[in-house]
Short mmCIF file of C-alpha atoms in Angstrom, two decimals:
data_model
loop_
_atom_site.label_atom_id
_atom_site.label_comp_id
_atom_site.label_asym_id
_atom_site.label_seq_id
_atom_site.Cartn_x
_atom_site.Cartn_y
_atom_site.Cartn_z
CA MET Z 235 -17.92 90.39 126.94
CA LEU Z 236 -17.50 91.77 123.33
CA LEU Z 237 -13.38 91.17 124.80
CA PHE Z 238 -13.68 87.75 125.49
CA LEU Z 239 -15.77 86.92 121.67
CA SER Z 240 -13.27 89.23 119.60
CA ILE Z 241 -10.32 86.88 121.05
CA LEU Z 242 -12.45 84.14 120.45
CA GLY Z 243 -12.80 85.20 116.46
CA ILE Z 244 -8.92 85.12 116.61
CA PHE Z 245 -8.23 82.12 117.89
CA LEU Z 246 -10.95 80.71 115.57
CA SER Z 247 -9.30 82.26 112.87
CA LEU Z 248 -5.19 80.82 113.88
CA LEU Z 249 -7.52 77.48 113.77
CA LEU Z 250 -8.60 77.24 110.73
CA LEU Z 251 -5.37 78.63 108.79
CA TYR Z 252 -3.50 76.23 111.20
CA PHE Z 253 -5.89 72.89 109.83
CA ASN Z 254 -6.40 74.47 106.16
CA ALA Z 255 -4.01 76.78 104.57
CA LYS Z 256 -1.89 74.41 102.88
CA ARG Z 257 -4.50 72.02 101.47
CA TYR Z 258 -7.55 74.54 101.13
CA SER Z 259 -7.21 78.04 99.72
CA SER Z 260 -10.90 78.35 100.52
CA SER Z 261 -10.87 78.12 103.97
CA VAL Z 262 -7.91 81.14 103.68
CA TYR Z 263 -10.84 83.37 103.16
CA LEU Z 264 -12.89 81.81 105.39
CA SER Z 265 -10.08 82.41 108.24
CA LEU Z 266 -9.75 86.05 107.24
CA PHE Z 267 -13.31 87.17 107.45
CA PHE Z 268 -12.95 85.74 111.14
CA LEU Z 269 -9.73 87.78 112.00
CA PHE Z 270 -11.18 90.89 110.14
CA PHE Z 271 -14.51 90.78 111.59
CA SER Z 272 -12.84 90.03 115.10
CA LEU Z 273 -10.81 92.98 114.83
CA TYR Z 274 -13.84 94.97 114.45
CA GLY Z 275 -15.30 94.20 117.64
CA PHE Z 276 -11.52 94.43 119.30
CA TYR Z 277 -11.31 97.90 117.89
CA GLN Z 278 -14.58 98.85 118.91
CA TYR Z 279 -14.46 97.35 122.58
CA ILE Z 280 -11.48 99.16 122.59
CA LEU Z 281 -13.22 102.83 121.74
CA LEU Z 282 -16.07 101.99 123.32
CA TYR Z 283 -15.71 100.08 126.73
CA SER Z 284 -11.94 100.01 127.62
CA LYS Z 285 -11.17 103.08 129.24
CA SER Z 286 -7.81 103.02 128.32
CA VAL Z 287 -6.31 106.36 127.55
CA ILE Z 288 -3.45 104.52 126.12
CA LEU Z 289 -5.27 101.64 124.37
CA ILE Z 290 -7.02 104.81 122.81
CA SER Z 291 -4.32 106.34 121.81
CA LEU Z 292 -2.94 103.24 120.11
CA PHE Z 293 -5.64 101.90 118.22
CA LEU Z 294 -7.70 105.44 117.35
CA PHE Z 295 -4.83 106.92 115.85
CA ASN Z 296 -3.74 103.64 113.84
CA VAL Z 297 -6.91 103.03 112.17
CA SER Z 298 -4.55 103.13 109.13
CA ILE Z 299 -3.74 99.67 110.53
CA VAL Z 300 -7.05 98.11 112.48
CA GLY Z 301 -9.33 99.76 109.79
CA SER Z 302 -8.09 98.95 106.16
CA PRO Z 303 -8.96 95.20 106.96
CA ILE Z 304 -12.52 96.04 108.11
CA TYR Z 305 -13.46 97.18 104.33
CA LEU Z 306 -12.38 93.61 103.33
CA ILE Z 307 -14.99 91.45 105.47
CA GLY Z 308 -17.90 91.68 102.89
CA PRO Z 309 -15.48 90.34 99.85
CA MET Z 310 -13.24 88.16 101.83
CA LEU Z 311 -16.91 86.93 102.69
CA TYR Z 312 -18.06 86.39 99.30
CA TRP Z 313 -14.91 84.66 97.54
CA TYR Z 314 -15.45 81.83 100.12
CA VAL Z 315 -18.61 80.89 99.65
CA ARG Z 316 -17.60 81.74 95.36
CA SER Z 317 -15.35 78.77 96.16
CA ILE Z 318 -17.16 76.34 97.23
CA LEU Z 319 -20.00 76.58 95.28
CA THR Z 320 -17.89 77.11 92.43
CA ASP Z 321 -14.79 74.45 94.02
CA ASN Z 322 -12.49 77.23 92.03
CA PRO Z 323 -10.49 79.52 95.15
CA LYS Z 324 -9.09 81.41 92.87
CA LEU Z 325 -8.83 85.29 92.04
CA LYS Z 326 -9.84 86.97 88.59
CA ARG Z 327 -8.67 89.80 87.77
CA SER Z 328 -11.85 91.66 87.88
CA ASP Z 329 -11.10 90.75 91.59
CA PHE Z 330 -8.89 93.27 92.93
CA TRP Z 331 -11.76 96.05 92.69
CA HIS Z 332 -12.78 95.15 95.62
CA PHE Z 333 -9.81 95.83 97.19
CA LEU Z 334 -10.17 99.51 96.57
CA PRO Z 335 -12.47 100.92 100.03
CA ALA Z 336 -9.47 98.75 101.83
CA LEU Z 337 -6.74 100.59 99.99
CA ILE Z 338 -8.34 104.26 100.07
CA PHE Z 339 -8.98 103.95 103.78
CA PHE Z 340 -5.23 103.03 104.37
CA ILE Z 341 -4.09 106.09 102.06
CA ALA Z 342 -6.68 108.76 103.99
CA ALA Z 343 -5.83 107.37 107.30
CA LEU Z 344 -1.94 106.75 107.18
CA PRO Z 345 -1.30 110.80 108.01
CA ASN Z 346 -2.73 109.92 111.80
CA ALA Z 347 -0.25 107.33 112.17
CA PHE Z 348 2.21 110.20 112.42
CA VAL Z 349 0.42 112.70 114.98
CA PRO Z 350 2.45 113.61 117.90
CA TRP Z 351 2.05 111.24 120.87
CA HIS Z 352 0.97 113.65 123.68
CA GLU Z 353 -1.96 114.63 120.29
CA ASN Z 354 -3.19 110.76 120.62
CA VAL Z 355 -3.10 111.04 124.61
CA GLU Z 356 -5.22 114.47 124.62
CA VAL Z 357 -7.33 113.77 122.10
CA ALA Z 358 -7.97 109.52 124.04
CA ARG Z 359 -8.75 111.31 127.56
CA THR Z 360 -11.46 113.18 125.24
CA VAL Z 361 -12.89 109.55 123.63
CA VAL Z 362 -12.58 108.30 127.38
CA GLY Z 363 -15.02 111.28 129.15
CA THR Z 364 -17.26 112.05 125.95
CA PRO Z 365 -17.58 108.90 124.03
CA GLU Z 366 -19.74 110.67 121.19
CA TYR Z 367 -15.94 113.17 120.40
CA ILE Z 368 -15.82 109.74 117.89
CA MET Z 369 -18.76 111.27 115.50
CA VAL Z 370 -16.95 114.17 115.48
CA TYR Z 371 -13.55 113.87 115.64
CA LYS Z 372 -11.92 113.86 112.61
CA THR Z 373 -9.64 110.38 112.59
CA ASN Z 374 -8.56 110.45 108.75
CA LEU Z 375 -8.40 112.81 105.55
CA LEU Z 376 -11.67 111.54 104.29
CA SER Z 377 -13.52 112.74 107.75
CA LYS Z 378 -12.33 115.85 106.86
CA ILE Z 379 -14.79 115.74 103.77
CA ILE Z 380 -17.71 113.32 104.55
CA PRO Z 381 -18.89 112.87 108.30
CA ASN Z 382 -17.56 110.26 110.29
CA PHE Z 383 -21.27 109.11 110.83
CA VAL Z 384 -21.32 107.76 107.07
CA MET Z 385 -17.77 106.65 107.19
CA PHE Z 386 -18.92 104.10 110.40
CA ALA Z 387 -22.05 103.05 108.48
CA SER Z 388 -20.40 102.54 105.01
CA ARG Z 389 -18.79 99.73 106.93
CA LEU Z 390 -21.74 98.53 108.07
CA PHE Z 391 -24.08 98.49 104.41
CA LEU Z 392 -20.99 97.50 102.50
CA ILE Z 393 -21.00 93.64 104.35
CA LEU Z 394 -24.79 94.10 104.15
CA ALA Z 395 -24.09 94.07 101.09
CA TYR Z 396 -21.35 91.06 100.60
CA ALA Z 397 -23.92 89.23 102.50
CA LEU Z 398 -26.43 89.77 100.71
CA TRP Z 399 -24.80 88.98 96.99
CA SER Z 400 -23.33 85.97 98.86
CA ILE Z 401 -26.95 84.63 99.25
CA GLY Z 402 -27.89 86.01 95.97
CA PHE Z 403 -24.88 83.76 94.94
CA CYS Z 404 -25.75 80.92 96.31
CA ILE Z 405 -29.76 80.90 95.57
CA ASN Z 406 -28.69 81.34 91.46
CA CYS Z 407 -26.52 77.97 92.19
CA LEU Z 408 -28.92 75.86 93.76
CA ARG Z 409 -31.53 77.10 91.19
CA LYS Z 410 -29.48 76.55 88.28
CA GLY Z 411 -28.32 73.78 89.55
CA LYS Z 412 -25.30 74.62 87.95
CA PHE Z 413 -22.96 73.17 91.32
CA SER Z 414 -24.97 69.95 92.23
CA ALA Z 415 -21.85 68.27 91.51
CA VAL Z 416 -20.25 70.20 94.51
CA LEU Z 417 -22.66 70.46 96.68
CA SER Z 418 -24.16 66.33 96.26
CA LYS Z 419 -21.88 64.79 98.51
CA GLN Z 420 -21.64 67.17 101.06
CA LEU Z 421 -24.80 67.81 102.32
CA PHE Z 422 -23.88 69.50 105.67
CA MET Z 423 -21.95 72.88 103.16
CA LYS Z 424 -25.71 73.91 102.69
CA LYS Z 425 -26.58 73.62 106.34
CA TRP Z 426 -23.29 75.69 106.71
CA LEU Z 427 -23.71 78.30 104.28
CA CYS Z 428 -27.46 78.76 105.96
CA ILE Z 429 -25.91 79.30 109.65
CA LEU Z 430 -23.05 81.26 108.60
CA LEU Z 431 -24.71 83.64 106.18
CA GLY Z 432 -27.98 84.14 108.75
CA PHE Z 433 -25.82 84.88 112.05
CA LEU Z 434 -23.87 87.42 109.70
CA LEU Z 435 -27.30 88.73 108.02
CA VAL Z 436 -28.56 89.00 111.98
CA LEU Z 437 -25.47 90.41 113.44
CA VAL Z 438 -25.40 92.92 111.08
CA ILE Z 439 -28.75 94.40 110.65
CA SER Z 440 -29.10 94.76 114.47
CA GLN Z 441 -25.62 96.67 114.13
CA ILE Z 442 -27.01 99.18 111.29
CA PHE Z 443 -30.66 99.80 113.46
CA LEU Z 444 -28.00 100.01 116.68
CA PHE Z 445 -26.11 102.45 114.68
CA ILE Z 446 -29.03 104.52 113.47
CA LYS Z 447 -30.12 104.95 117.14
CA ILE Z 448 -27.06 106.65 117.53
CA LEU Z 449 -28.59 109.74 115.30
CA GLU Z 450 -31.38 109.52 117.64
CA MET Z 451 -30.05 109.02 120.84
CA HIS Z 452 -27.30 109.92 123.00
CA PHE Z 453 -24.32 108.46 122.23
CA SER Z 454 -23.09 106.65 125.20
CA ASP Z 455 -27.34 105.93 126.41
CA LEU Z 456 -26.79 103.89 123.59
CA PHE Z 457 -23.94 101.53 123.44
CA PHE Z 458 -24.00 101.33 127.56
CA THR Z 459 -27.68 100.31 128.55
CA LEU Z 460 -28.49 96.86 127.85
CA ASN Z 461 -31.38 96.92 125.46
CA VAL Z 462 -33.11 94.42 122.58
CA LEU Z 463 -30.67 95.30 119.93
CA ARG Z 464 -27.23 95.12 121.98
CA ILE Z 465 -29.36 91.42 122.56
CA ILE Z 466 -29.89 90.61 119.36
CA SER Z 467 -27.02 91.63 117.77
CA VAL Z 468 -24.45 89.56 120.43
CA PHE Z 469 -26.89 86.74 119.85
CA GLY Z 470 -25.93 87.04 116.35
CA LEU Z 471 -21.80 87.18 116.88
CA VAL Z 472 -22.17 84.10 118.85
CA GLY Z 473 -23.48 82.18 117.15
CA LEU Z 474 -21.13 83.64 113.97
CA LEU Z 475 -18.38 82.36 116.11
CA ILE Z 476 -19.14 78.96 117.62
CA SER Z 477 -21.03 77.79 114.53
CA PRO Z 478 -17.49 76.72 113.06
CA PHE Z 479 -17.46 74.27 115.85
CA PHE Z 480 -20.18 72.37 114.98
CA PHE Z 481 -18.81 71.31 112.16
CA PRO Z 482 -15.94 69.92 111.72
CA ALA Z 483 -15.57 69.14 108.16
CA ILE Z 484 -15.38 72.81 108.09
CA LEU Z 485 -13.25 73.68 111.50
CA TYR Z 486 -10.34 70.84 110.59
CA GLY Z 487 -10.99 70.75 106.35
CA LEU Z 488 -11.66 66.86 105.73
CA PRO Z 489 -10.10 66.24 102.34
CA ARG Z 490 -12.03 66.10 99.03
CA THR Z 491 -10.83 62.82 96.89
CA PRO Z 492 -10.93 63.40 93.26
CA GLU Z 493 -12.57 60.69 90.74
CA ILE Z 494 -12.77 60.43 87.43
CA ASN Z 495 -16.45 59.63 86.12
CA GLU Z 496 -18.00 59.22 82.85
CA GLN Z 497 -20.39 62.38 82.42
CA LYS Z 498 -22.90 64.11 79.93
CA ASN Z 499 -22.74 67.48 79.49
CA ASP Z 500 -24.79 69.68 77.16
CA GLN Z 501 -22.58 72.05 76.82
CA LYS Z 502 -19.63 69.68 76.36
CA GLU Z 503 -18.56 66.86 73.79
CA ASN Z 504 -20.76 63.41 75.08
CA GLY Z 505 -18.30 60.63 76.97
CA LYS Z 506 -15.80 62.81 77.62
CA ARG Z 507 -13.93 62.04 80.91
CA GLN Z 508 -14.44 65.12 83.22
CA ILE Z 509 -12.92 65.09 86.94
CA THR Z 510 -15.52 65.51 89.87
CA ASN Z 511 -15.29 65.71 93.20
CA THR Z 512 -16.46 62.67 96.19
CA TYR Z 513 -16.69 64.07 99.14
CA GLU Z 514 -16.01 63.92 102.78
CA SER Z 515 -18.75 60.13 102.35
CA GLU Z 516 -15.55 58.35 100.52
CA TYR Z 517 -12.67 59.75 102.78
CA LEU Z 518 -14.25 58.53 105.78
CA ASN Z 519 -14.78 54.95 104.48
CA SER Z 520 -11.35 55.33 102.67
CA ILE Z 521 -10.38 56.08 106.71
CA ARG Z 522 -11.89 53.17 107.92
CA GLN Z 523 -9.96 50.34 105.22
CA ARG Z 524 -6.95 51.75 105.65
CA THR Z 525 -7.15 51.41 110.19
CA ASP Z 526 -8.78 48.27 109.62
CA SER Z 527 -6.22 46.95 107.52
CA TYR Z 528 -3.63 48.36 109.08
CA MET Z 529 -4.51 46.92 112.91
CA LYS Z 530 -5.11 43.81 110.91
CA GLU Z 531 -2.03 43.18 109.78
CA PHE Z 532 0.02 44.68 111.96
CA GLN Z 533 -1.26 44.45 115.04
CA PRO Z 534 -0.18 48.21 117.01
CA PHE Z 535 -2.58 47.53 119.93
CA LEU Z 536 -0.04 44.68 121.48
CA GLN Z 537 2.22 47.64 121.99
CA PRO Z 538 0.87 49.45 125.68
CA ASP Z 539 1.90 52.40 124.04
CA PHE Z 540 0.05 52.44 121.29
CA ASN Z 541 -1.74 56.18 121.05
CA LEU Z 542 -3.67 58.27 118.02
CA THR Z 543 -0.66 60.09 116.86
CA HIS Z 544 1.08 56.80 116.53
CA LEU Z 545 -2.34 55.51 114.25
CA SER Z 546 -1.88 58.79 112.29
CA ALA Z 547 2.19 58.45 111.37
CA GLN Z 548 1.61 54.78 110.26
CA VAL Z 549 -1.45 55.41 108.19
CA HIS Z 550 -0.72 58.84 106.72
CA ILE Z 551 -3.85 60.03 107.77
CA PRO Z 552 -3.83 63.75 109.97
CA ALA Z 553 -4.75 63.39 113.62
CA HIS Z 554 -7.60 65.51 113.84
CA HIS Z 555 -9.05 63.34 110.42
CA LEU Z 556 -9.20 59.98 112.66
CA ASP Z 557 -10.20 62.07 115.77
CA TYR Z 558 -13.37 63.02 113.55
CA PHE Z 559 -13.63 59.57 111.69
CA PHE Z 560 -14.18 58.01 115.56
CA ARG Z 561 -16.03 60.77 117.21
CA GLU Z 562 -19.02 61.33 114.13
CA VAL Z 563 -18.26 58.24 111.87
CA LYS Z 564 -18.25 55.18 114.68
CA LYS Z 565 -19.64 56.65 117.31
CA GLN Z 566 -16.86 55.88 120.05
CA THR Z 567 -13.36 57.28 120.98
CA PHE Z 568 -9.87 56.29 119.65
CA THR Z 569 -9.02 53.89 123.34
CA ASP Z 570 -12.34 52.16 122.86
CA TYR Z 571 -11.32 50.84 119.05
CA ARG Z 572 -7.94 50.20 120.15
CA ASN Z 573 -9.40 48.00 123.34
CA ARG Z 574 -12.09 46.13 121.19
CA TRP Z 575 -9.22 44.81 119.22
CA ARG Z 576 -6.82 44.04 122.58
CA ILE Z 577 -10.02 42.26 123.42
CA ASN Z 578 -11.00 40.25 120.43
CA TYR Z 579 -6.84 39.24 120.54
CA ALA Z 580 -6.89 37.79 124.13
CA LYS Z 581 -10.28 35.73 123.33
CA ASN Z 582 -8.28 34.13 120.40
CA LEU Z 583 -6.09 33.13 123.13
CA ILE Z 584 -8.32 31.67 125.30
CA GLU Z 585 -10.25 29.78 122.78
CA GLU Z 586 -6.65 28.54 120.99
CA GLY Z 587 -6.46 27.22 124.53
CA LYS Z 588 -3.65 29.12 125.42
CA ALA Z 589 -5.40 29.77 129.23
CA SER Z 590 -3.43 26.60 130.45
CA ASP Z 591 -0.42 27.86 129.85
CA LEU Z 592 -0.61 31.74 130.59
CA THR Z 593 -2.42 33.44 133.45
CA ILE Z 594 -5.45 35.69 133.11
CA GLU Z 595 -3.01 38.80 134.28
CA ALA Z 596 -0.45 37.16 131.11
CA ILE Z 597 -3.07 37.37 128.40
CA GLY Z 598 -4.22 40.80 128.87
CA LEU Z 599 -0.39 42.00 129.08
CA ASN Z 600 0.18 39.98 125.50
CA SER Z 601 -3.19 41.74 124.19
CA GLY Z 602 -1.29 45.07 124.78
CA PHE Z 603 -2.70 46.36 127.86
CA ALA Z 604 -0.53 48.19 130.21
CA ASN Z 605 -1.66 46.12 134.09
CA ARG Z 606 -4.26 43.32 134.84
CA ASN Z 607 -7.10 46.17 135.82
CA ALA Z 608 -7.04 47.69 132.36
CA PHE Z 609 -7.65 44.10 131.00
CA LEU Z 610 -10.49 42.97 133.53
CA ASN Z 611 -12.60 46.60 133.35
CA ALA Z 612 -11.98 46.77 129.36
CA PHE Z 613 -13.12 43.20 129.06
CA LYS Z 614 -16.17 42.93 131.37
CA LYS Z 615 -17.09 46.64 129.26
CA PHE Z 616 -17.09 45.33 125.75
CA GLU Z 617 -18.08 41.27 126.78
CA GLY Z 618 -20.18 41.91 129.56
CA ASN Z 619 -18.27 39.37 131.62
CA THR Z 620 -14.96 39.02 133.26
CA PRO Z 621 -12.43 36.54 131.81
CA SER Z 622 -12.79 34.07 134.64
CA ASN Z 623 -16.37 33.21 132.93
CA PHE Z 624 -15.65 33.63 129.71
CA LEU Z 625 -12.90 30.52 130.58
CA GLN Z 626 -16.15 28.72 131.61
CA PRO Z 627 -17.94 26.18 128.95
CA ASN Z 628 -21.08 26.54 129.09
#
């Protein structure tokens, strides 16, 4: 299961990058957070559960590549939360010290990347037979002066520290109301941050208790036996990875449209124009206006092959934004939206007396339907009646 969840996390990070990287820098932090966390899970799966000598040989001795990003999980989380609440994704000069733990680990682990392959294989075979050997084997220069369990624990406690720091930052911002303008029109963001940080806390704290048990119990007995801590840990990991899929605005990055307002600010001159951001409500309203205006003016629905991609290209709105709009706002599919326009057009033809010159099938074809059955089914769905009955006077 850990392997599947790790792959899901990598897929999620790539999805976030694909939809958001070019426009919303803050989402890059979130995608890297999920990527590094997933690599951490994948790393654990290889060492503890894979039983593959080759994979363990590759990953155990290349921790300079795999292990270093683990120390960036916390910073990526904090930068994401901060960028959301301040609406400023840029890093400061003082932020570069956050890279220090990862850099130290990279330098300390780098020499082990040049260990002869046959030595890698021998150690990997030992790990497969005796998993607890990982806790005593010197994997890098730091492990020669610092016990392995301290280094393993440092990763979890560092993530926990950043999670608590992020929570504290959220509470402080909301308490002061300093960034109320940022969140006032995207209330889902408060819920999203609570869910993100909540599941992360559940996962990290359960992992810490799980790790503490390592020092009290036999290594393999702990990791290969189902217990309450492992169940809680899996719950936290699953919740963390699937939660973005319940927030399309996070996953797909619904844009924010700038709006200039007159605002008063006690710390600035009265009457100074400030740029504030209005969020998804305004943007979604603009989608409604642009799509309806385009459909009314150009009647693209009369083309049988007219689809969501065509509409996206014509109104210059990303297809996934349109999909979100129809699904979450209009509560209907694009097909129903398009067919509604076609049915209204067909009704106008009938009311204008075209039915005396055209057959029912011809009216449907002229309205954009591909065939007679599609027209009849759509007409009955929206009007609760057939075109023939609609023709009959009351």
